[in-house]
Short mmCIF file of C-alpha atoms in Angstrom, two decimals:
data_model
loop_
_atom_site.label_atom_id
_atom_site.label_comp_id
_atom_site.label_asym_id
_atom_site.label_seq_id
_atom_site.Cartn_x
_atom_site.Cartn_y
_atom_site.Cartn_z
CA MET A 6 -4.69 1.16 -25.49
CA SER A 7 -3.86 2.78 -28.65
CA ASN A 8 -0.78 5.01 -29.35
CA SER A 9 -2.99 7.93 -29.50
CA HIS A 10 -4.20 7.19 -25.92
CA ILE A 11 -0.58 6.80 -24.66
CA LYS A 12 0.34 10.19 -26.27
CA LYS A 13 -2.72 11.77 -24.89
CA TYR A 14 -1.75 10.34 -21.27
CA LYS A 15 1.69 11.72 -21.16
CA PHE A 16 0.77 15.06 -22.31
CA THR A 17 -2.48 15.33 -19.97
CA PHE A 18 -0.37 13.90 -17.06
CA GLU A 19 2.14 16.63 -17.56
CA ARG A 20 -0.58 19.28 -17.45
CA LEU A 21 -1.97 17.69 -14.39
CA ILE A 22 1.23 18.17 -12.48
CA ILE A 23 1.32 21.75 -13.37
CA PHE A 24 -2.17 22.08 -12.22
CA LYS A 25 -1.16 20.49 -8.98
CA MET A 26 1.30 23.03 -8.27
CA ALA A 27 -1.08 25.74 -9.21
CA PHE A 28 -3.76 24.29 -6.90
CA SER A 29 -1.30 23.46 -4.06
CA LYS A 30 -2.89 26.00 -1.77
CA ASN A 31 -6.44 25.32 -2.65
CA SER A 32 -8.06 22.20 -1.22
CA PHE A 33 -10.99 22.07 -3.55
CA GLY A 34 -8.45 22.42 -6.49
CA VAL A 35 -6.48 19.60 -5.03
CA PHE A 36 -9.67 17.46 -4.77
CA VAL A 37 -10.65 18.10 -8.41
CA LEU A 38 -7.06 17.34 -9.56
CA GLN A 39 -7.29 13.88 -7.75
CA ILE A 40 -10.51 13.11 -9.34
CA MET A 41 -8.84 13.91 -12.71
CA VAL A 42 -5.88 11.79 -11.87
CA LEU A 43 -8.00 8.89 -10.97
CA ALA A 44 -10.19 9.10 -14.02
CA LEU A 45 -7.14 9.27 -16.21
CA LEU A 46 -5.25 6.45 -14.83
CA SER A 47 -8.21 4.23 -14.63
CA LEU A 48 -8.00 4.15 -18.35
CA HIS A 49 -4.36 3.88 -18.25
CA ALA A 50 -4.39 0.93 -15.89
CA GLU A 51 -7.01 -1.29 -17.51
CA GLY A 52 -4.39 -3.72 -19.00
CA GLN A 53 -5.97 -4.02 -22.39
CA GLY A 54 -4.25 -6.55 -24.47
CA LEU A 55 -3.26 -8.89 -21.51
CA LYS A 56 -4.56 -12.23 -21.02
CA VAL A 57 -3.84 -15.45 -19.11
CA GLY A 58 -2.00 -17.73 -21.43
CA PHE A 59 -0.96 -15.12 -23.90
CA TYR A 60 2.04 -17.34 -24.93
CA GLU A 61 -0.10 -20.56 -25.15
CA LYS A 62 0.50 -20.70 -29.03
CA SER A 63 3.90 -18.74 -29.42
CA CYS A 64 5.66 -20.36 -26.52
CA PRO A 65 3.52 -22.93 -24.92
CA GLN A 66 6.27 -23.98 -22.36
CA ALA A 67 7.00 -20.41 -21.23
CA GLU A 68 5.62 -20.39 -17.71
CA LYS A 69 6.96 -23.81 -17.24
CA ILE A 70 10.37 -22.61 -18.12
CA VAL A 71 10.19 -19.62 -15.87
CA SER A 72 9.02 -22.00 -12.99
CA THR A 73 11.72 -24.49 -13.35
CA VAL A 74 14.53 -21.96 -13.42
CA MET A 75 13.01 -20.12 -10.35
CA SER A 76 12.71 -23.55 -8.50
CA ASP A 77 16.55 -24.00 -9.02
CA VAL A 78 17.24 -20.58 -7.95
CA MET A 79 15.11 -20.58 -4.86
CA ALA A 80 16.73 -23.77 -3.62
CA VAL A 81 20.03 -22.29 -3.46
CA ALA A 82 19.13 -18.59 -2.89
CA PRO A 83 15.89 -18.29 -1.13
CA SER A 84 16.81 -14.79 0.25
CA LEU A 85 16.26 -13.42 -3.33
CA SER A 86 12.54 -13.96 -3.05
CA GLY A 87 11.81 -10.63 -1.38
CA PRO A 88 14.03 -8.48 -3.86
CA LEU A 89 12.47 -10.12 -6.69
CA LEU A 90 8.96 -9.59 -5.57
CA ARG A 91 9.87 -5.82 -4.79
CA MET A 92 11.39 -5.44 -8.43
CA HIS A 93 7.93 -6.19 -10.06
CA PHE A 94 6.39 -3.31 -7.62
CA HIS A 95 9.35 -0.90 -8.62
CA ASP A 96 8.88 -1.56 -12.28
CA CYS A 97 5.11 -1.08 -12.38
CA PHE A 98 5.13 2.06 -10.32
CA ILE A 99 7.51 3.86 -12.83
CA ARG A 100 6.29 4.14 -16.32
CA GLY A 101 4.18 1.12 -15.80
CA CYS A 102 5.06 -2.59 -15.88
CA ASP A 103 7.33 -2.42 -18.95
CA GLY A 104 10.56 -3.75 -17.87
CA SER A 105 12.23 -0.24 -17.69
CA VAL A 106 13.78 -0.90 -14.28
CA LEU A 107 16.00 -3.70 -15.96
CA LEU A 108 17.77 -1.40 -18.42
CA ASP A 109 21.37 -0.59 -18.12
CA PHE A 110 22.79 2.65 -19.71
CA PRO A 111 26.63 3.47 -20.05
CA THR A 112 25.89 6.75 -18.24
CA ARG A 113 24.13 5.01 -15.30
CA GLN A 114 21.16 7.41 -15.84
CA SER A 115 18.45 4.65 -16.11
CA GLU A 116 16.05 3.64 -13.28
CA LYS A 117 18.28 0.96 -12.01
CA PHE A 118 20.67 3.31 -10.81
CA SER A 119 18.29 5.69 -8.92
CA PRO A 120 18.73 5.71 -5.22
CA PRO A 121 15.30 3.90 -4.51
CA ASN A 122 16.39 0.80 -6.78
CA LEU A 123 20.03 0.58 -5.67
CA SER A 124 18.80 -1.98 -2.98
CA LEU A 125 17.15 -4.28 -5.62
CA ARG A 126 18.86 -7.53 -6.24
CA GLY A 127 18.27 -10.39 -8.69
CA PHE A 128 18.69 -8.89 -11.86
CA ASN A 129 21.08 -11.69 -13.11
CA ILE A 130 18.15 -14.07 -12.11
CA ILE A 131 15.88 -12.13 -14.67
CA ASP A 132 18.68 -12.45 -17.28
CA LYS A 133 18.95 -16.21 -16.50
CA VAL A 134 15.26 -16.81 -17.11
CA LYS A 135 15.39 -14.65 -20.31
CA LEU A 136 18.28 -16.77 -21.62
CA ALA A 137 16.34 -20.10 -21.04
CA LEU A 138 13.19 -18.44 -22.72
CA GLU A 139 15.22 -17.32 -25.66
CA LYS A 140 16.59 -20.75 -26.35
CA ALA A 141 13.11 -22.20 -26.49
CA CYS A 142 11.20 -19.40 -28.12
CA PRO A 143 13.60 -16.50 -29.44
CA GLY A 144 12.12 -13.10 -29.37
CA VAL A 145 8.77 -13.98 -28.07
CA VAL A 146 8.45 -13.58 -24.28
CA SER A 147 9.09 -9.86 -22.96
CA CYS A 148 11.31 -8.96 -20.02
CA ALA A 149 8.26 -7.24 -18.50
CA ASP A 150 6.27 -10.52 -18.39
CA ILE A 151 9.26 -12.25 -17.01
CA VAL A 152 9.42 -9.87 -14.00
CA ALA A 153 5.67 -10.36 -13.32
CA LEU A 154 5.92 -14.27 -13.61
CA VAL A 155 8.92 -14.36 -11.41
CA ALA A 156 7.28 -12.37 -8.80
CA ARG A 157 4.37 -14.98 -8.65
CA ASP A 158 6.86 -17.90 -8.59
CA VAL A 159 8.91 -16.58 -5.68
CA THR A 160 5.91 -15.96 -3.83
CA VAL A 161 4.74 -19.49 -4.26
CA ALA A 162 8.18 -20.89 -3.49
CA THR A 163 7.96 -19.02 -0.04
CA LYS A 164 4.74 -20.79 0.64
CA GLY A 165 2.57 -17.90 -0.58
CA PRO A 166 -0.47 -17.88 -2.78
CA TYR A 167 -0.74 -18.84 -6.35
CA TRP A 168 -2.41 -16.59 -8.96
CA GLU A 169 -2.89 -16.72 -12.59
CA VAL A 170 -0.48 -14.02 -14.31
CA GLU A 171 -1.72 -12.13 -17.25
CA THR A 172 0.84 -11.86 -19.88
CA GLY A 173 1.10 -9.96 -23.14
CA ARG A 174 3.20 -7.02 -21.94
CA ARG A 175 5.70 -5.29 -24.24
CA ASP A 176 9.05 -3.79 -23.12
CA GLY A 177 9.52 -0.17 -22.97
CA LYS A 178 12.50 1.64 -24.42
CA VAL A 179 12.86 4.52 -22.03
CA SER A 180 14.20 4.45 -18.49
CA LEU A 181 15.14 7.65 -16.52
CA PHE A 182 17.19 8.02 -13.44
CA ALA A 183 14.96 10.87 -12.03
CA ASP A 184 11.70 9.02 -12.56
CA PRO A 185 11.82 7.00 -9.29
CA ILE A 186 12.68 9.92 -7.13
CA ASN A 187 10.21 12.41 -8.56
CA ARG A 188 8.36 13.90 -5.61
CA VAL A 189 4.97 13.65 -7.36
CA THR A 190 5.16 10.52 -9.44
CA GLY A 191 8.16 8.47 -8.04
CA LEU A 192 8.13 5.43 -5.81
CA PRO A 193 6.72 6.03 -2.37
CA PRO A 194 9.68 6.34 0.04
CA PRO A 195 9.98 4.34 3.32
CA PHE A 196 9.22 7.21 5.43
CA ALA A 197 5.86 8.00 3.61
CA ASN A 198 2.95 8.67 5.76
CA ILE A 199 -0.46 7.11 5.03
CA THR A 200 -1.68 10.24 3.20
CA LEU A 201 1.32 10.13 0.69
CA LEU A 202 0.91 6.31 0.35
CA LYS A 203 -2.92 6.48 -0.50
CA GLN A 204 -2.18 9.26 -3.14
CA SER A 205 0.67 7.19 -4.61
CA PHE A 206 -1.38 4.22 -5.05
CA ALA A 207 -4.54 6.13 -6.23
CA MET A 208 -2.54 7.80 -8.94
CA ARG A 209 -1.83 4.28 -10.27
CA GLY A 210 -5.35 3.13 -10.16
CA LEU A 211 -4.94 1.16 -6.83
CA ASN A 212 -7.11 1.86 -3.95
CA THR A 213 -6.68 1.61 -0.18
CA LYS A 214 -7.22 -2.12 0.08
CA ASP A 215 -4.50 -2.75 -2.53
CA LEU A 216 -2.31 -0.56 -0.52
CA VAL A 217 -2.55 -2.65 2.61
CA VAL A 218 -2.66 -5.89 0.78
CA LEU A 219 0.54 -5.47 -1.28
CA SER A 220 2.15 -3.95 1.86
CA GLY A 221 1.77 -7.41 3.15
CA GLY A 222 4.43 -8.46 0.53
CA HIS A 223 6.97 -7.18 3.25
CA THR A 224 6.33 -10.45 4.94
CA ILE A 225 9.44 -11.63 2.91
CA GLY A 226 12.57 -9.75 2.36
CA MET A 227 14.90 -7.34 4.15
CA SER A 228 15.62 -3.61 4.51
CA HIS A 229 18.89 -1.57 4.94
CA CYS A 230 19.29 0.01 8.45
CA SER A 231 19.68 3.41 6.81
CA SER A 232 15.89 3.16 5.63
CA PHE A 233 14.61 3.39 9.40
CA GLU A 234 17.67 4.51 11.19
CA ASN A 235 15.93 7.90 12.09
CA ARG A 236 13.24 5.99 13.95
CA LEU A 237 15.97 4.68 16.22
CA TYR A 238 18.31 7.59 16.76
CA ASN A 239 16.87 10.93 15.45
CA PHE A 240 13.19 10.80 14.67
CA THR A 241 12.68 14.70 15.11
CA GLY A 242 16.09 15.90 14.89
CA LYS A 243 16.59 15.90 18.65
CA GLY A 244 18.36 12.50 19.11
CA ASP A 245 14.99 10.86 19.91
CA THR A 246 13.16 7.66 18.92
CA ASP A 247 9.87 7.19 17.07
CA PRO A 248 7.18 7.05 19.83
CA SER A 249 4.98 5.09 17.53
CA MET A 250 7.34 2.16 17.54
CA ASP A 251 7.40 -0.39 20.32
CA GLN A 252 10.42 0.54 22.59
CA ASN A 253 11.55 -2.95 23.27
CA TYR A 254 11.78 -3.57 19.44
CA ILE A 255 13.72 -0.25 19.09
CA ALA A 256 16.20 -1.56 21.66
CA ARG A 257 16.77 -4.81 19.77
CA LEU A 258 17.15 -3.09 16.54
CA LYS A 259 19.87 -0.86 17.99
CA LEU A 260 21.86 -3.87 18.54
CA LYS A 261 21.93 -4.75 14.82
CA CYS A 262 21.77 -1.26 13.27
CA LYS A 263 24.27 1.40 14.45
CA PRO A 264 24.06 5.27 13.52
CA ARG A 265 24.96 5.98 9.98
CA ASP A 266 25.13 2.11 9.01
CA GLN A 267 24.60 1.90 5.29
CA THR A 268 25.34 -1.72 4.74
CA THR A 269 23.46 -3.84 7.43
CA LEU A 270 20.25 -5.51 6.60
CA ALA A 271 17.43 -5.98 8.92
CA GLU A 272 14.35 -8.66 8.46
CA LEU A 273 11.12 -6.91 7.53
CA ASP A 274 9.33 -9.77 9.23
CA PRO A 275 11.81 -11.17 11.99
CA GLY A 276 11.63 -14.91 12.43
CA SER A 277 9.78 -15.66 8.95
CA PHE A 278 11.42 -13.35 6.39
CA LEU A 279 11.67 -16.26 4.08
CA THR A 280 8.05 -17.48 4.43
CA PHE A 281 5.17 -15.78 3.07
CA ASP A 282 2.58 -15.53 5.67
CA ASP A 283 0.43 -12.98 7.75
CA SER A 284 2.89 -12.60 10.61
CA TYR A 285 3.87 -9.01 8.86
CA PHE A 286 0.34 -7.77 9.97
CA ARG A 287 0.73 -9.08 13.38
CA LEU A 288 4.00 -7.10 13.90
CA VAL A 289 2.51 -4.02 12.48
CA THR A 290 -0.43 -4.23 14.93
CA LYS A 291 2.15 -4.55 17.71
CA ARG A 292 3.77 -1.40 16.58
CA ARG A 293 6.74 -3.31 15.32
CA GLY A 294 6.48 -2.34 11.67
CA LEU A 295 10.02 -1.82 10.47
CA LEU A 296 9.49 1.33 8.16
CA GLU A 297 7.48 4.31 8.78
CA SER A 298 5.45 3.31 5.69
CA ASP A 299 4.52 -0.08 7.55
CA ALA A 300 3.65 1.81 10.75
CA ALA A 301 1.42 4.37 8.69
CA LEU A 302 -1.00 1.49 8.04
CA LEU A 303 -2.27 1.79 11.55
CA ASN A 304 -3.22 5.56 10.84
CA ASP A 305 -6.09 4.95 8.49
CA PRO A 306 -9.62 3.24 9.44
CA GLU A 307 -9.54 1.09 6.34
CA THR A 308 -5.99 -0.14 6.39
CA ARG A 309 -6.03 -0.66 10.10
CA ALA A 310 -9.35 -2.86 9.98
CA TYR A 311 -7.72 -5.05 7.36
CA LEU A 312 -4.69 -5.55 9.50
CA ILE A 313 -6.88 -6.69 12.33
CA GLN A 314 -9.01 -8.88 10.00
CA SER A 315 -5.74 -10.53 8.72
CA ILE A 316 -4.64 -11.68 12.08
CA SER A 317 -7.95 -13.27 12.54
CA HIS A 318 -9.44 -16.65 11.40
CA GLY A 319 -11.22 -14.94 8.66
CA SER A 320 -8.31 -13.60 6.82
CA THR A 321 -8.56 -13.35 3.02
CA PHE A 322 -4.97 -12.11 2.68
CA PHE A 323 -3.77 -14.74 0.40
CA LYS A 324 -6.58 -14.36 -2.03
CA ASP A 325 -6.42 -10.62 -1.87
CA PHE A 326 -2.76 -10.54 -2.49
CA GLY A 327 -3.20 -12.42 -5.97
CA VAL A 328 -6.05 -9.89 -6.90
CA SER A 329 -4.14 -6.97 -6.08
CA MET A 330 -1.03 -8.21 -7.95
CA VAL A 331 -2.95 -8.91 -11.11
CA LYS A 332 -4.46 -5.42 -10.74
CA MET A 333 -0.98 -3.80 -10.20
CA GLY A 334 0.41 -5.85 -13.08
CA ARG A 335 -1.87 -3.96 -15.44
CA ILE A 336 -0.56 -0.49 -14.62
CA GLY A 337 0.69 1.33 -17.80
CA VAL A 338 1.33 -1.79 -19.89
CA LEU A 339 2.47 -1.56 -23.45
CA THR A 340 0.76 -4.15 -25.64
CA GLY A 341 0.25 -5.05 -29.26
CA SER A 342 2.75 -3.10 -31.45
CA GLN A 343 3.76 -0.71 -28.76
CA GLY A 344 7.34 -0.86 -27.21
CA GLU A 345 9.31 -4.22 -28.15
CA VAL A 346 10.26 -7.60 -26.90
CA ARG A 347 13.97 -7.14 -25.93
CA LYS A 348 16.34 -9.86 -26.86
CA VAL A 349 18.49 -8.94 -23.76
CA CYS A 350 16.60 -7.50 -20.75
CA THR A 351 19.33 -5.02 -19.94
CA LYS A 352 19.32 -3.24 -23.28
CA THR A 353 16.88 -2.16 -25.99
CA ASN A 354 17.02 -4.10 -29.36
#
C-alpha cells in the first residue's frame, strides 16, 4: 500500500469515527458505516508487500535463528508461550502489525504501558531474538516480523499447528498509550459481548470464523483473576455470579481467586494450558470459558456451530488457526519504504 493510501486511510478512518457518533441513534446509518469500514479496511488489510521467504536472500537463516532461540526459551520457560502468542494479537489490532507494542518511551506513554498490555510478558525474549538476528544480519529483520515468527514458533512448541509466516513488515514509529483503550478502535476487552467482538474483528478485515478460530488461542496461557472477578462475585452489581457460567466451575475458581485479587493467575484452559489443542472449545461448550468474551462465543449461531464442530472428529481447527493467523498478520502492515527496521525493538532508530 502506498503512502498516499496510508494517509487517505488515516484521514478517512477519523472521519468514519465522527460519522459513527453522528449515526449512533440511527440503525441504517450504523449499517452504512459498517459497510464503509469493512470496505476501507479490506484494502488496508491486504498485506501487500508481504511474502513467504522475504528474507531468503537478505538473511537466509532468519527463520532458523528465530526457531533456535525459541526452542531454547520454551525448554526453560514454556509458560511464555501464551503471552508471546497474545503479543502478536495485541500488536496487530493496534495500528496494524508494526511492532508498536514493543516500544518503550521515557514518559511511559506508549502502548506497552496501556492497561490492556500490562499483562503481556516476554518482551525480553523478543529482544533476545533480535540480538541474535542483528549479529547475523544487521539491520535486516524487522521487530514486527520477529513478533509474527515467534507467535508461530511458540504455537509449534506447544504441539500446535505450523504455518508459513509471511514476512516483509516494517516497524512503525508511533505508539500511543490511549490507542489500546480507545472505546471504538481499541483492543476488545475480556468482558466484550459477541456483538462487540464481531465489530472489533470486522473493523480489521477479519470475519466471524476468524474470531472464533483465533479465540482458540486461549488454549494456552493464563489470565489474571481481576479479568473475570465480576463473574464470580458481583456480576450485576448485586453480589451475584454470572448465570451463564457453570456453577461448579465458579466454586472452583473462588478457591483460587479472592475478591479484589490483582495478582493471581488462572489457567485459561485448565489441565492443558501449556498444550495447544482443542480442549478450550470443549470447556466453552460446557459453560466453562474463563472470560466473558470466551462465553460470548456461545451466543452466535456461527461461532457456536464452530465450537461444536471443533470438538468432533471433523475438526479443522489446526488448519484454520494457521489461515486466520496469516490473515491477522496482514492487518495494517508497513512495507517497502514505509516505517523502518529498528536496530533495537524497544526504540525507534
